[in-house]
């Protein structure tokens, strides 16, 4: 556990279920005051109620410019200062380059621009006071790609790139950044991924609480990259050191799958 979380102000987006709910539970248990957000108002209200008086539900869209502004304003009302912001909400859209424009739009907005828009509002204050933590829930797909899901693969790479960029730009000014990159995690996202998505991710899947535990360990050790599946580090190194061989393997994997894994629109 990270001892300095007592009384800290934390925001978790996409906290109505899954990994976001597990983060909220872990932060509340560590004594933080937590704003939980989700598009699903009923789910996030139930999470807040179950976690006690220091957890506040702020339902709404955590991706649009107006939605992020409303969330950050409301979180400041509840918490005073925001010390930790977990940009966790994500959407899993499968398909090829030919998937509908709306699948690309929602993927860019939720998986990438939500992070950019939150950072735009938070970083100036964090730099001024010399502290603040940005947690980006990315995916191993942001380091290794994923066949059958072009919008997910591409936007998760962008989310990882943005987290890295934040860290290289503001890391020496007191802003800590963590990029959380799991493979399969047993949540509704995985359960709703269709037969091929589940086949790809279910075997070595971990629980959402494992991801929260690994995030806390990385916060304690001030490590940027959080890998709930440690083997991802070797695969990432292999991709960089021998891209053609890596692509041959990925083609083999893709060849055994239909055109789309995950959901399509
Ligand atoms: N489950 C996995 O196998 C897995 C693996 C790697 C990375 N991830 C990433 O972890 C994060 C959380 O995933 P999960 O598995 O808990 O998913 P989930 O689908 O179980 O939960 C995601 C939550 O985000 C909410 N949400 C979606 N769009 C939103 C928006 N615009 N504003 C506010 N809330 C919104 C949904 O309503 C949902 O409650 C995502 O970024 C996902 O890409 C998941």
PDB file of C-alpha atoms and ligand atoms in Angstrom:
ATOM      1  CA  UNK A   1       0.000   0.000   0.000  1.00  0.00           C
ATOM      2  CA  UNK A   2       1.107   3.530  -0.676  1.00  0.00           C
ATOM      3  CA  UNK A   3       1.081   5.240   2.720  1.00  0.00           C
ATOM      4  CA  UNK A   4       0.753   8.817   1.483  1.00  0.00           C
ATOM      5  CA  UNK A   5      -2.720   8.271   0.002  1.00  0.00           C
ATOM      6  CA  UNK A   6      -4.562   9.030   3.262  1.00  0.00           C
ATOM      7  CA  UNK A   7      -6.758  12.072   2.686  1.00  0.00           C
ATOM      8  CA  UNK A   8      -5.601  12.489  -0.924  1.00  0.00           C
ATOM      9  CA  UNK A   9      -8.068  13.443  -3.650  1.00  0.00           C
ATOM     10  CA  UNK A  10      -8.417  10.811  -6.372  1.00  0.00           C
ATOM     11  CA  UNK A  11     -10.558  10.655  -9.522  1.00  0.00           C
ATOM     12  CA  UNK A  12     -11.232   7.356 -11.320  1.00  0.00           C
ATOM     13  CA  UNK A  13     -13.075   7.339 -14.648  1.00  0.00           C
ATOM     14  CA  UNK A  14     -14.932   4.252 -15.864  1.00  0.00           C
ATOM     15  CA  UNK A  15     -15.305   3.188 -12.242  1.00  0.00           C
ATOM     16  CA  UNK A  16     -18.782   1.668 -12.500  1.00  0.00           C
ATOM     17  CA  UNK A  17     -17.267  -1.787 -12.939  1.00  0.00           C
ATOM     18  CA  UNK A  18     -14.126  -3.683 -13.820  1.00  0.00           C
ATOM     19  CA  UNK A  19     -10.644  -2.237 -13.371  1.00  0.00           C
ATOM     20  CA  UNK A  20     -11.925   1.236 -12.448  1.00  0.00           C
ATOM     21  CA  UNK A  21     -14.066  -0.180  -9.655  1.00  0.00           C
ATOM     22  CA  UNK A  22     -11.030  -2.110  -8.368  1.00  0.00           C
ATOM     23  CA  UNK A  23      -8.885   1.073  -8.384  1.00  0.00           C
ATOM     24  CA  UNK A  24     -11.632   2.953  -6.489  1.00  0.00           C
ATOM     25  CA  UNK A  25     -11.864   0.181  -3.913  1.00  0.00           C
ATOM     26  CA  UNK A  26      -8.080   0.169  -3.424  1.00  0.00           C
ATOM     27  CA  UNK A  27      -7.796   3.962  -3.122  1.00  0.00           C
ATOM     28  CA  UNK A  28     -10.706   4.109  -0.658  1.00  0.00           C
ATOM     29  CA  UNK A  29      -9.126   1.322   1.414  1.00  0.00           C
ATOM     30  CA  UNK A  30      -5.883   3.348   1.509  1.00  0.00           C
ATOM     31  CA  UNK A  31      -7.788   6.288   3.043  1.00  0.00           C
ATOM     32  CA  UNK A  32      -8.060   8.462  -0.062  1.00  0.00           C
ATOM     33  CA  UNK A  33     -11.138  10.520  -0.912  1.00  0.00           C
ATOM     34  CA  UNK A  34     -12.344   9.325  -4.274  1.00  0.00           C
ATOM     35  CA  UNK A  35     -14.560  10.681  -7.047  1.00  0.00           C
ATOM     36  CA  UNK A  36     -15.832   7.810  -9.162  1.00  0.00           C
ATOM     37  CA  UNK A  37     -17.102   8.538 -12.647  1.00  0.00           C
ATOM     38  CA  UNK A  38     -18.863   6.448 -15.272  1.00  0.00           C
ATOM     39  CA  UNK A  39     -21.318   6.876 -18.128  1.00  0.00           C
ATOM     40  CA  UNK A  40     -23.417   4.280 -16.301  1.00  0.00           C
ATOM     41  CA  UNK A  41     -24.906   6.387 -13.508  1.00  0.00           C
ATOM     42  CA  UNK A  42     -26.591   3.492 -11.692  1.00  0.00           C
ATOM     43  CA  UNK A  43     -23.434   1.399 -11.610  1.00  0.00           C
ATOM     44  CA  UNK A  44     -21.164   4.190 -10.399  1.00  0.00           C
ATOM     45  CA  UNK A  45     -23.645   5.334  -7.762  1.00  0.00           C
ATOM     46  CA  UNK A  46     -23.784   1.760  -6.444  1.00  0.00           C
ATOM     47  CA  UNK A  47     -19.968   1.632  -6.327  1.00  0.00           C
ATOM     48  CA  UNK A  48     -19.798   4.937  -4.397  1.00  0.00           C
ATOM     49  CA  UNK A  49     -22.465   3.792  -1.944  1.00  0.00           C
ATOM     50  CA  UNK A  50     -20.668   0.497  -1.330  1.00  0.00           C
ATOM     51  CA  UNK A  51     -17.336   2.238  -0.606  1.00  0.00           C
ATOM     52  CA  UNK A  52     -18.492   4.699   2.055  1.00  0.00           C
ATOM     53  CA  UNK A  53     -18.785   8.405   2.822  1.00  0.00           C
ATOM     54  CA  UNK A  54     -15.488   9.478   1.268  1.00  0.00           C
ATOM     55  CA  UNK A  55     -16.397   8.194  -2.190  1.00  0.00           C
ATOM     56  CA  UNK A  56     -18.516  10.435  -4.421  1.00  0.00           C
ATOM     57  CA  UNK A  57     -20.284   9.453  -7.640  1.00  0.00           C
ATOM     58  CA  UNK A  58     -20.006  11.913 -10.521  1.00  0.00           C
ATOM     59  CA  UNK A  59     -21.689  10.199 -13.480  1.00  0.00           C
ATOM     60  CA  UNK A  60     -21.100  11.502 -16.995  1.00  0.00           C
ATOM     61  CA  UNK A  61     -18.930  11.334 -20.088  1.00  0.00           C
ATOM     62  CA  UNK A  62     -15.220  11.428 -19.210  1.00  0.00           C
ATOM     63  CA  UNK A  63     -14.132  11.833 -22.827  1.00  0.00           C
ATOM     64  CA  UNK A  64     -15.657  14.964 -24.427  1.00  0.00           C
ATOM     65  CA  UNK A  65     -14.170  18.394 -23.713  1.00  0.00           C
ATOM     66  CA  UNK A  66     -17.326  19.480 -21.848  1.00  0.00           C
ATOM     67  CA  UNK A  67     -17.613  16.161 -20.006  1.00  0.00           C
ATOM     68  CA  UNK A  68     -14.031  16.247 -18.734  1.00  0.00           C
ATOM     69  CA  UNK A  69     -14.399  19.915 -17.705  1.00  0.00           C
ATOM     70  CA  UNK A  70     -17.581  19.115 -15.751  1.00  0.00           C
ATOM     71  CA  UNK A  71     -15.956  16.098 -14.087  1.00  0.00           C
ATOM     72  CA  UNK A  72     -12.824  17.985 -13.043  1.00  0.00           C
ATOM     73  CA  UNK A  73     -14.885  20.939 -11.717  1.00  0.00           C
ATOM     74  CA  UNK A  74     -17.170  18.647  -9.752  1.00  0.00           C
ATOM     75  CA  UNK A  75     -14.200  16.639  -8.429  1.00  0.00           C
ATOM     76  CA  UNK A  76     -12.533  19.859  -7.223  1.00  0.00           C
ATOM     77  CA  UNK A  77     -15.780  20.754  -5.407  1.00  0.00           C
ATOM     78  CA  UNK A  78     -15.829  17.376  -3.648  1.00  0.00           C
ATOM     79  CA  UNK A  79     -12.098  16.948  -3.030  1.00  0.00           C
ATOM     80  CA  UNK A  80     -10.487  20.363  -3.048  1.00  0.00           C
ATOM     81  CA  UNK A  81      -7.296  19.361  -4.792  1.00  0.00           C
ATOM     82  CA  UNK A  82      -7.059  16.452  -7.231  1.00  0.00           C
ATOM     83  CA  UNK A  83      -3.853  14.560  -6.393  1.00  0.00           C
ATOM     84  CA  UNK A  84      -4.359  11.483  -8.567  1.00  0.00           C
ATOM     85  CA  UNK A  85      -6.346  11.219 -11.806  1.00  0.00           C
ATOM     86  CA  UNK A  86      -6.950   7.760 -13.246  1.00  0.00           C
ATOM     87  CA  UNK A  87      -7.924   8.013 -16.918  1.00  0.00           C
ATOM     88  CA  UNK A  88      -9.275   4.489 -16.953  1.00  0.00           C
ATOM     89  CA  UNK A  89     -12.499   4.529 -19.019  1.00  0.00           C
ATOM     90  CA  UNK A  90     -11.914   2.738 -22.299  1.00  0.00           C
ATOM     91  CA  UNK A  91     -13.800   1.215 -25.195  1.00  0.00           C
ATOM     92  CA  UNK A  92     -12.840  -1.944 -27.079  1.00  0.00           C
ATOM     93  CA  UNK A  93     -13.745  -1.666 -30.745  1.00  0.00           C
ATOM     94  CA  UNK A  94     -12.689  -4.418 -33.126  1.00  0.00           C
ATOM     95  CA  UNK A  95     -12.532  -4.575 -36.891  1.00  0.00           C
ATOM     96  CA  UNK A  96     -10.182  -3.561 -39.678  1.00  0.00           C
ATOM     97  CA  UNK A  97      -9.401  -0.218 -41.329  1.00  0.00           C
ATOM     98  CA  UNK A  98     -12.899  -0.490 -42.858  1.00  0.00           C
ATOM     99  CA  UNK A  99     -14.793  -0.344 -39.578  1.00  0.00           C
ATOM    100  CA  UNK A 100     -17.397   2.462 -39.344  1.00  0.00           C
ATOM    101  CA  UNK A 101     -16.152   6.013 -38.663  1.00  0.00           C
ATOM    102  CA  UNK A 102     -18.070   6.042 -35.380  1.00  0.00           C
ATOM    103  CA  UNK A 103     -15.938   3.193 -34.052  1.00  0.00           C
ATOM    104  CA  UNK A 104     -12.788   5.210 -34.806  1.00  0.00           C
ATOM    105  CA  UNK A 105     -14.314   8.380 -33.327  1.00  0.00           C
ATOM    106  CA  UNK A 106     -15.383   6.822 -30.048  1.00  0.00           C
ATOM    107  CA  UNK A 107     -12.037   5.024 -29.746  1.00  0.00           C
ATOM    108  CA  UNK A 108     -10.023   8.235 -30.236  1.00  0.00           C
ATOM    109  CA  UNK A 109     -12.249  10.177 -27.863  1.00  0.00           C
ATOM    110  CA  UNK A 110     -12.415   7.702 -24.993  1.00  0.00           C
ATOM    111  CA  UNK A 111      -9.052   5.941 -25.306  1.00  0.00           C
ATOM    112  CA  UNK A 112      -6.906   8.982 -26.149  1.00  0.00           C
ATOM    113  CA  UNK A 113      -8.485  12.441 -26.082  1.00  0.00           C
ATOM    114  CA  UNK A 114     -10.036  11.824 -22.654  1.00  0.00           C
ATOM    115  CA  UNK A 115      -6.444  11.631 -21.353  1.00  0.00           C
ATOM    116  CA  UNK A 116      -5.296  14.717 -23.246  1.00  0.00           C
ATOM    117  CA  UNK A 117      -8.300  16.761 -22.114  1.00  0.00           C
ATOM    118  CA  UNK A 118      -7.873  15.789 -18.462  1.00  0.00           C
ATOM    119  CA  UNK A 119      -4.130  16.530 -18.546  1.00  0.00           C
ATOM    120  CA  UNK A 120      -4.817  19.943 -20.065  1.00  0.00           C
ATOM    121  CA  UNK A 121      -6.878  20.874 -16.999  1.00  0.00           C
ATOM    122  CA  UNK A 122      -4.706  19.203 -14.341  1.00  0.00           C
ATOM    123  CA  UNK A 123      -1.067  19.581 -15.320  1.00  0.00           C
ATOM    124  CA  UNK A 124      -0.724  23.388 -14.889  1.00  0.00           C
ATOM    125  CA  UNK A 125      -1.897  23.111 -11.252  1.00  0.00           C
ATOM    126  CA  UNK A 126       0.319  20.064 -10.621  1.00  0.00           C
ATOM    127  CA  UNK A 127       3.396  21.789 -12.045  1.00  0.00           C
ATOM    128  CA  UNK A 128       2.685  24.889  -9.969  1.00  0.00           C
ATOM    129  CA  UNK A 129       2.535  22.944  -6.719  1.00  0.00           C
ATOM    130  CA  UNK A 130       5.162  20.401  -7.774  1.00  0.00           C
ATOM    131  CA  UNK A 131       3.055  17.259  -7.380  1.00  0.00           C
ATOM    132  CA  UNK A 132       0.318  15.236  -9.038  1.00  0.00           C
ATOM    133  CA  UNK A 133      -0.158  11.736 -10.439  1.00  0.00           C
ATOM    134  CA  UNK A 134      -1.676  10.752 -13.779  1.00  0.00           C
ATOM    135  CA  UNK A 135      -2.620   7.096 -14.221  1.00  0.00           C
ATOM    136  CA  UNK A 136      -3.389   5.997 -17.785  1.00  0.00           C
ATOM    137  CA  UNK A 137      -5.043   2.608 -18.102  1.00  0.00           C
ATOM    138  CA  UNK A 138      -3.653   1.625 -21.484  1.00  0.00           C
ATOM    139  CA  UNK A 139      -3.324  -2.073 -22.430  1.00  0.00           C
ATOM    140  CA  UNK A 140      -0.687  -4.511 -23.598  1.00  0.00           C
ATOM    141  CA  UNK A 141      -2.274  -3.726 -26.997  1.00  0.00           C
ATOM    142  CA  UNK A 142      -0.598  -0.304 -26.671  1.00  0.00           C
ATOM    143  CA  UNK A 143       2.825  -2.004 -26.589  1.00  0.00           C
ATOM    144  CA  UNK A 144       2.250  -5.137 -28.677  1.00  0.00           C
ATOM    145  CA  UNK A 145      -0.804  -4.386 -30.848  1.00  0.00           C
ATOM    146  CA  UNK A 146      -3.724  -6.830 -31.232  1.00  0.00           C
ATOM    147  CA  UNK A 147      -4.934  -8.554 -34.384  1.00  0.00           C
ATOM    148  CA  UNK A 148      -8.560  -8.046 -35.448  1.00  0.00           C
ATOM    149  CA  UNK A 149      -9.042  -4.746 -33.632  1.00  0.00           C
ATOM    150  CA  UNK A 150      -7.492  -1.837 -35.533  1.00  0.00           C
ATOM    151  CA  UNK A 151      -9.227   0.976 -33.578  1.00  0.00           C
ATOM    152  CA  UNK A 152      -8.219  -0.534 -30.239  1.00  0.00           C
ATOM    153  CA  UNK A 153      -4.620  -1.287 -31.281  1.00  0.00           C
ATOM    154  CA  UNK A 154      -4.029   2.154 -32.751  1.00  0.00           C
ATOM    155  CA  UNK A 155      -5.644   4.240 -30.021  1.00  0.00           C
ATOM    156  CA  UNK A 156      -3.975   2.269 -27.221  1.00  0.00           C
ATOM    157  CA  UNK A 157      -0.595   2.956 -28.849  1.00  0.00           C
ATOM    158  CA  UNK A 158      -1.530   6.647 -28.859  1.00  0.00           C
ATOM    159  CA  UNK A 159      -2.574   6.514 -25.198  1.00  0.00           C
ATOM    160  CA  UNK A 160       0.778   4.941 -24.308  1.00  0.00           C
ATOM    161  CA  UNK A 161       2.627   7.568 -26.351  1.00  0.00           C
ATOM    162  CA  UNK A 162       0.761  10.358 -24.574  1.00  0.00           C
ATOM    163  CA  UNK A 163       1.515   8.930 -21.117  1.00  0.00           C
ATOM    164  CA  UNK A 164       5.224   8.680 -22.056  1.00  0.00           C
ATOM    165  CA  UNK A 165       5.168  12.202 -23.417  1.00  0.00           C
ATOM    166  CA  UNK A 166       3.606  13.548 -20.200  1.00  0.00           C
ATOM    167  CA  UNK A 167       6.259  11.800 -18.138  1.00  0.00           C
ATOM    168  CA  UNK A 168       9.192  13.033 -20.236  1.00  0.00           C
ATOM    169  CA  UNK A 169       7.833  16.585 -20.228  1.00  0.00           C
ATOM    170  CA  UNK A 170       6.681  17.015 -16.629  1.00  0.00           C
ATOM    171  CA  UNK A 171       8.423  14.205 -14.731  1.00  0.00           C
ATOM    172  CA  UNK A 172      11.091  16.572 -13.451  1.00  0.00           C
ATOM    173  CA  UNK A 173       8.437  19.063 -12.365  1.00  0.00           C
ATOM    174  CA  UNK A 174       6.780  16.745  -9.839  1.00  0.00           C
ATOM    175  CA  UNK A 175       4.228  15.061 -12.102  1.00  0.00           C
ATOM    176  CA  UNK A 176       4.256  11.269 -11.885  1.00  0.00           C
ATOM    177  CA  UNK A 177       2.760   9.191 -14.655  1.00  0.00           C
ATOM    178  CA  UNK A 178       1.918   5.485 -14.716  1.00  0.00           C
ATOM    179  CA  UNK A 179       0.923   3.527 -17.823  1.00  0.00           C
ATOM    180  CA  UNK A 180      -0.986   0.363 -16.919  1.00  0.00           C
ATOM    181  CA  UNK A 181      -0.662  -2.248 -19.685  1.00  0.00           C
ATOM    182  CA  UNK A 182      -2.389  -5.547 -18.878  1.00  0.00           C
ATOM    183  CA  UNK A 183      -3.309  -8.335 -21.260  1.00  0.00           C
ATOM    184  CA  UNK A 184      -6.621 -10.020 -20.382  1.00  0.00           C
ATOM    185  CA  UNK A 185      -8.419  -8.891 -17.222  1.00  0.00           C
ATOM    186  CA  UNK A 186     -11.610 -10.625 -16.069  1.00  0.00           C
ATOM    187  CA  UNK A 187     -14.122  -7.801 -16.598  1.00  0.00           C
ATOM    188  CA  UNK A 188     -17.215  -7.166 -18.724  1.00  0.00           C
ATOM    189  CA  UNK A 189     -14.912  -5.877 -21.483  1.00  0.00           C
ATOM    190  CA  UNK A 190     -13.293  -9.289 -21.747  1.00  0.00           C
ATOM    191  CA  UNK A 191     -16.565 -11.177 -21.277  1.00  0.00           C
ATOM    192  CA  UNK A 192     -18.169  -9.153 -24.120  1.00  0.00           C
ATOM    193  CA  UNK A 193     -15.236  -9.595 -26.511  1.00  0.00           C
ATOM    194  CA  UNK A 194     -16.768 -12.409 -28.549  1.00  0.00           C
ATOM    195  CA  UNK A 195     -15.396 -15.909 -28.944  1.00  0.00           C
ATOM    196  CA  UNK A 196     -12.118 -14.949 -30.629  1.00  0.00           C
ATOM    197  CA  UNK A 197     -11.378 -12.040 -28.281  1.00  0.00           C
ATOM    198  CA  UNK A 198     -11.935 -14.299 -25.303  1.00  0.00           C
ATOM    199  CA  UNK A 199      -9.809 -17.042 -26.879  1.00  0.00           C
ATOM    200  CA  UNK A 200      -6.988 -14.520 -27.279  1.00  0.00           C
ATOM    201  CA  UNK A 201      -7.126 -13.068 -23.774  1.00  0.00           C
ATOM    202  CA  UNK A 202      -8.896 -15.391 -21.357  1.00  0.00           C
ATOM    203  CA  UNK A 203      -6.216 -18.023 -20.750  1.00  0.00           C
ATOM    204  CA  UNK A 204      -3.793 -15.852 -18.758  1.00  0.00           C
ATOM    205  CA  UNK A 205      -6.357 -13.321 -17.563  1.00  0.00           C
ATOM    206  CA  UNK A 206      -5.913 -11.709 -14.152  1.00  0.00           C
ATOM    207  CA  UNK A 207      -8.486 -10.153 -11.826  1.00  0.00           C
ATOM    208  CA  UNK A 208      -9.134  -6.384 -11.645  1.00  0.00           C
ATOM    209  CA  UNK A 209      -7.870  -6.377  -8.030  1.00  0.00           C
ATOM    210  CA  UNK A 210      -4.509  -7.732  -9.293  1.00  0.00           C
ATOM    211  CA  UNK A 211      -4.224  -4.745 -11.636  1.00  0.00           C
ATOM    212  CA  UNK A 212      -4.958  -2.315  -8.776  1.00  0.00           C
ATOM    213  CA  UNK A 213      -2.360  -4.060  -6.599  1.00  0.00           C
ATOM    214  CA  UNK A 214       0.275  -3.781  -9.334  1.00  0.00           C
ATOM    215  CA  UNK A 215      -0.553  -0.107  -9.854  1.00  0.00           C
ATOM    216  CA  UNK A 216      -0.052   0.564  -6.121  1.00  0.00           C
ATOM    217  CA  UNK A 217       3.279  -1.253  -6.186  1.00  0.00           C
ATOM    218  CA  UNK A 218       4.414   0.850  -9.145  1.00  0.00           C
ATOM    219  CA  UNK A 219       3.268   4.038  -7.368  1.00  0.00           C
ATOM    220  CA  UNK A 220       5.267   3.029  -4.313  1.00  0.00           C
ATOM    221  CA  UNK A 221       8.355   2.245  -6.414  1.00  0.00           C
ATOM    222  CA  UNK A 222       7.822   5.256  -8.716  1.00  0.00           C
ATOM    223  CA  UNK A 223       7.796   3.050 -11.834  1.00  0.00           C
ATOM    224  CA  UNK A 224       6.166   4.330 -15.027  1.00  0.00           C
ATOM    225  CA  UNK A 225       5.204   1.021 -16.605  1.00  0.00           C
ATOM    226  CA  UNK A 226       2.752  -1.301 -14.857  1.00  0.00           C
ATOM    227  CA  UNK A 227       2.716  -4.826 -16.293  1.00  0.00           C
ATOM    228  CA  UNK A 228       0.266  -7.184 -14.576  1.00  0.00           C
ATOM    229  CA  UNK A 229       1.508  -9.780 -17.119  1.00  0.00           C
ATOM    230  CA  UNK A 230       5.312  -9.506 -16.772  1.00  0.00           C
ATOM    231  CA  UNK A 231       5.952 -11.551 -19.956  1.00  0.00           C
ATOM    232  CA  UNK A 232       4.745  -8.514 -21.937  1.00  0.00           C
ATOM    233  CA  UNK A 233       8.155  -6.905 -21.270  1.00  0.00           C
ATOM    234  CA  UNK A 234       9.968  -9.679 -23.188  1.00  0.00           C
ATOM    235  CA  UNK A 235       7.482  -9.534 -26.076  1.00  0.00           C
ATOM    236  CA  UNK A 236       7.876  -5.748 -26.247  1.00  0.00           C
ATOM    237  CA  UNK A 237      11.671  -6.137 -26.390  1.00  0.00           C
ATOM    238  CA  UNK A 238      11.353  -8.832 -29.076  1.00  0.00           C
ATOM    239  CA  UNK A 239       9.147  -6.565 -31.185  1.00  0.00           C
ATOM    240  CA  UNK A 240      11.768  -3.798 -31.017  1.00  0.00           C
ATOM    241  CA  UNK A 241      14.790  -6.005 -31.631  1.00  0.00           C
ATOM    242  CA  UNK A 242      13.433  -8.079 -34.540  1.00  0.00           C
ATOM    243  CA  UNK A 243      10.310  -6.455 -36.048  1.00  0.00           C
ATOM    244  CA  UNK A 244      10.120  -8.762 -39.082  1.00  0.00           C
ATOM    245  CA  UNK A 245      10.207 -11.915 -37.010  1.00  0.00           C
ATOM    246  CA  UNK A 246       7.705 -10.416 -34.612  1.00  0.00           C
ATOM    247  CA  UNK A 247       5.364  -9.520 -37.503  1.00  0.00           C
ATOM    248  CA  UNK A 248       5.654 -13.058 -38.895  1.00  0.00           C
ATOM    249  CA  UNK A 249       4.400 -14.354 -35.561  1.00  0.00           C
ATOM    250  CA  UNK A 250       1.617 -11.776 -35.428  1.00  0.00           C
ATOM    251  CA  UNK A 251       0.506 -12.728 -38.974  1.00  0.00           C
ATOM    252  CA  UNK A 252       0.287 -16.332 -37.874  1.00  0.00           C
ATOM    253  CA  UNK A 253      -1.831 -15.280 -34.888  1.00  0.00           C
ATOM    254  CA  UNK A 254      -4.049 -13.019 -37.041  1.00  0.00           C
ATOM    255  CA  UNK A 255      -4.501 -15.753 -39.649  1.00  0.00           C
ATOM    256  CA  UNK A 256      -6.217 -17.947 -37.090  1.00  0.00           C
ATOM    257  CA  UNK A 257      -8.719 -15.259 -36.176  1.00  0.00           C
ATOM    258  CA  UNK A 258     -11.707 -13.737 -37.969  1.00  0.00           C
ATOM    259  CA  UNK A 259     -11.447 -10.139 -39.299  1.00  0.00           C
ATOM    260  CA  UNK A 260     -12.689  -8.667 -36.050  1.00  0.00           C
ATOM    261  CA  UNK A 261     -12.079  -9.452 -32.400  1.00  0.00           C
ATOM    262  CA  UNK A 262     -13.706  -7.317 -29.673  1.00  0.00           C
ATOM    263  CA  UNK A 263     -16.960  -5.464 -30.535  1.00  0.00           C
ATOM    264  CA  UNK A 264     -17.332  -3.738 -33.899  1.00  0.00           C
ATOM    265  CA  UNK A 265     -19.304  -0.498 -33.356  1.00  0.00           C
TER     266      UNK A 265
HETATM  267  N1  LIG B   1     -10.446  -6.131 -19.515  1.00  0.00           N
HETATM  268  C1  LIG B   1      -9.322  -6.270 -20.180  1.00  0.00           C
HETATM  269  O1  LIG B   1      -8.975  -7.394 -20.602  1.00  0.00           O
HETATM  270  C2  LIG B   1      -8.415  -5.084 -20.403  1.00  0.00           C
HETATM  271  C3  LIG B   1      -7.102  -5.345 -20.835  1.00  0.00           C
HETATM  272  C4  LIG B   1      -6.252  -4.263 -21.063  1.00  0.00           C
HETATM  273  C5  LIG B   1      -6.688  -2.973 -20.849  1.00  0.00           C
HETATM  274  N2  LIG B   1      -7.967  -2.742 -20.447  1.00  0.00           N
HETATM  275  C6  LIG B   1      -8.373  -1.347 -20.279  1.00  0.00           C
HETATM  276  O2  LIG B   1      -8.784  -1.132 -18.957  1.00  0.00           O
HETATM  277  C7  LIG B   1      -9.733  -0.066 -18.895  1.00  0.00           C
HETATM  278  C8  LIG B   1     -10.944  -0.524 -18.109  1.00  0.00           C
HETATM  279  O3  LIG B   1     -11.466  -1.662 -18.765  1.00  0.00           O
HETATM  280  P1  LIG B   1     -12.448  -2.728 -18.110  1.00  0.00           P
HETATM  281  O4  LIG B   1     -11.977  -4.044 -18.557  1.00  0.00           O
HETATM  282  O5  LIG B   1     -12.640  -2.447 -16.665  1.00  0.00           O
HETATM  283  O6  LIG B   1     -13.726  -2.373 -18.965  1.00  0.00           O
HETATM  284  P2  LIG B   1     -15.304  -2.445 -18.645  1.00  0.00           P
HETATM  285  O7  LIG B   1     -15.949  -2.368 -19.980  1.00  0.00           O
HETATM  286  O8  LIG B   1     -15.586  -3.595 -17.757  1.00  0.00           O
HETATM  287  O9  LIG B   1     -15.530  -1.083 -17.860  1.00  0.00           O
HETATM  288  C9  LIG B   1     -15.283   0.142 -18.498  1.00  0.00           C
HETATM  289  C10 LIG B   1     -16.195   1.196 -17.904  1.00  0.00           C
HETATM  290  O10 LIG B   1     -15.901   2.446 -18.571  1.00  0.00           O
HETATM  291  C11 LIG B   1     -17.143   3.118 -18.764  1.00  0.00           C
HETATM  292  N3  LIG B   1     -17.009   4.102 -19.837  1.00  0.00           N
HETATM  293  C12 LIG B   1     -16.884   3.873 -21.170  1.00  0.00           C
HETATM  294  N4  LIG B   1     -16.826   5.036 -21.832  1.00  0.00           N
HETATM  295  C13 LIG B   1     -16.901   6.022 -20.901  1.00  0.00           C
HETATM  296  C14 LIG B   1     -16.899   7.432 -20.959  1.00  0.00           C
HETATM  297  N5  LIG B   1     -16.830   8.078 -22.122  1.00  0.00           N
HETATM  298  N6  LIG B   1     -16.990   8.141 -19.801  1.00  0.00           N
HETATM  299  C15 LIG B   1     -17.102   7.504 -18.608  1.00  0.00           C
HETATM  300  N7  LIG B   1     -17.120   6.159 -18.489  1.00  0.00           N
HETATM  301  C16 LIG B   1     -17.025   5.428 -19.626  1.00  0.00           C
HETATM  302  C17 LIG B   1     -18.144   2.016 -19.079  1.00  0.00           C
HETATM  303  O11 LIG B   1     -19.478   2.446 -18.841  1.00  0.00           O
HETATM  304  C18 LIG B   1     -17.691   0.906 -18.132  1.00  0.00           C
HETATM  305  O12 LIG B   1     -18.380   0.957 -16.895  1.00  0.00           O
HETATM  306  C19 LIG B   1     -10.026   0.291 -20.355  1.00  0.00           C
HETATM  307  O13 LIG B   1      -9.282   1.432 -20.717  1.00  0.00           O
HETATM  308  C20 LIG B   1      -9.555  -0.924 -21.123  1.00  0.00           C
HETATM  309  O14 LIG B   1      -9.204  -0.628 -22.449  1.00  0.00           O
HETATM  310  C21 LIG B   1      -8.834  -3.767 -20.209  1.00  0.00           C
END
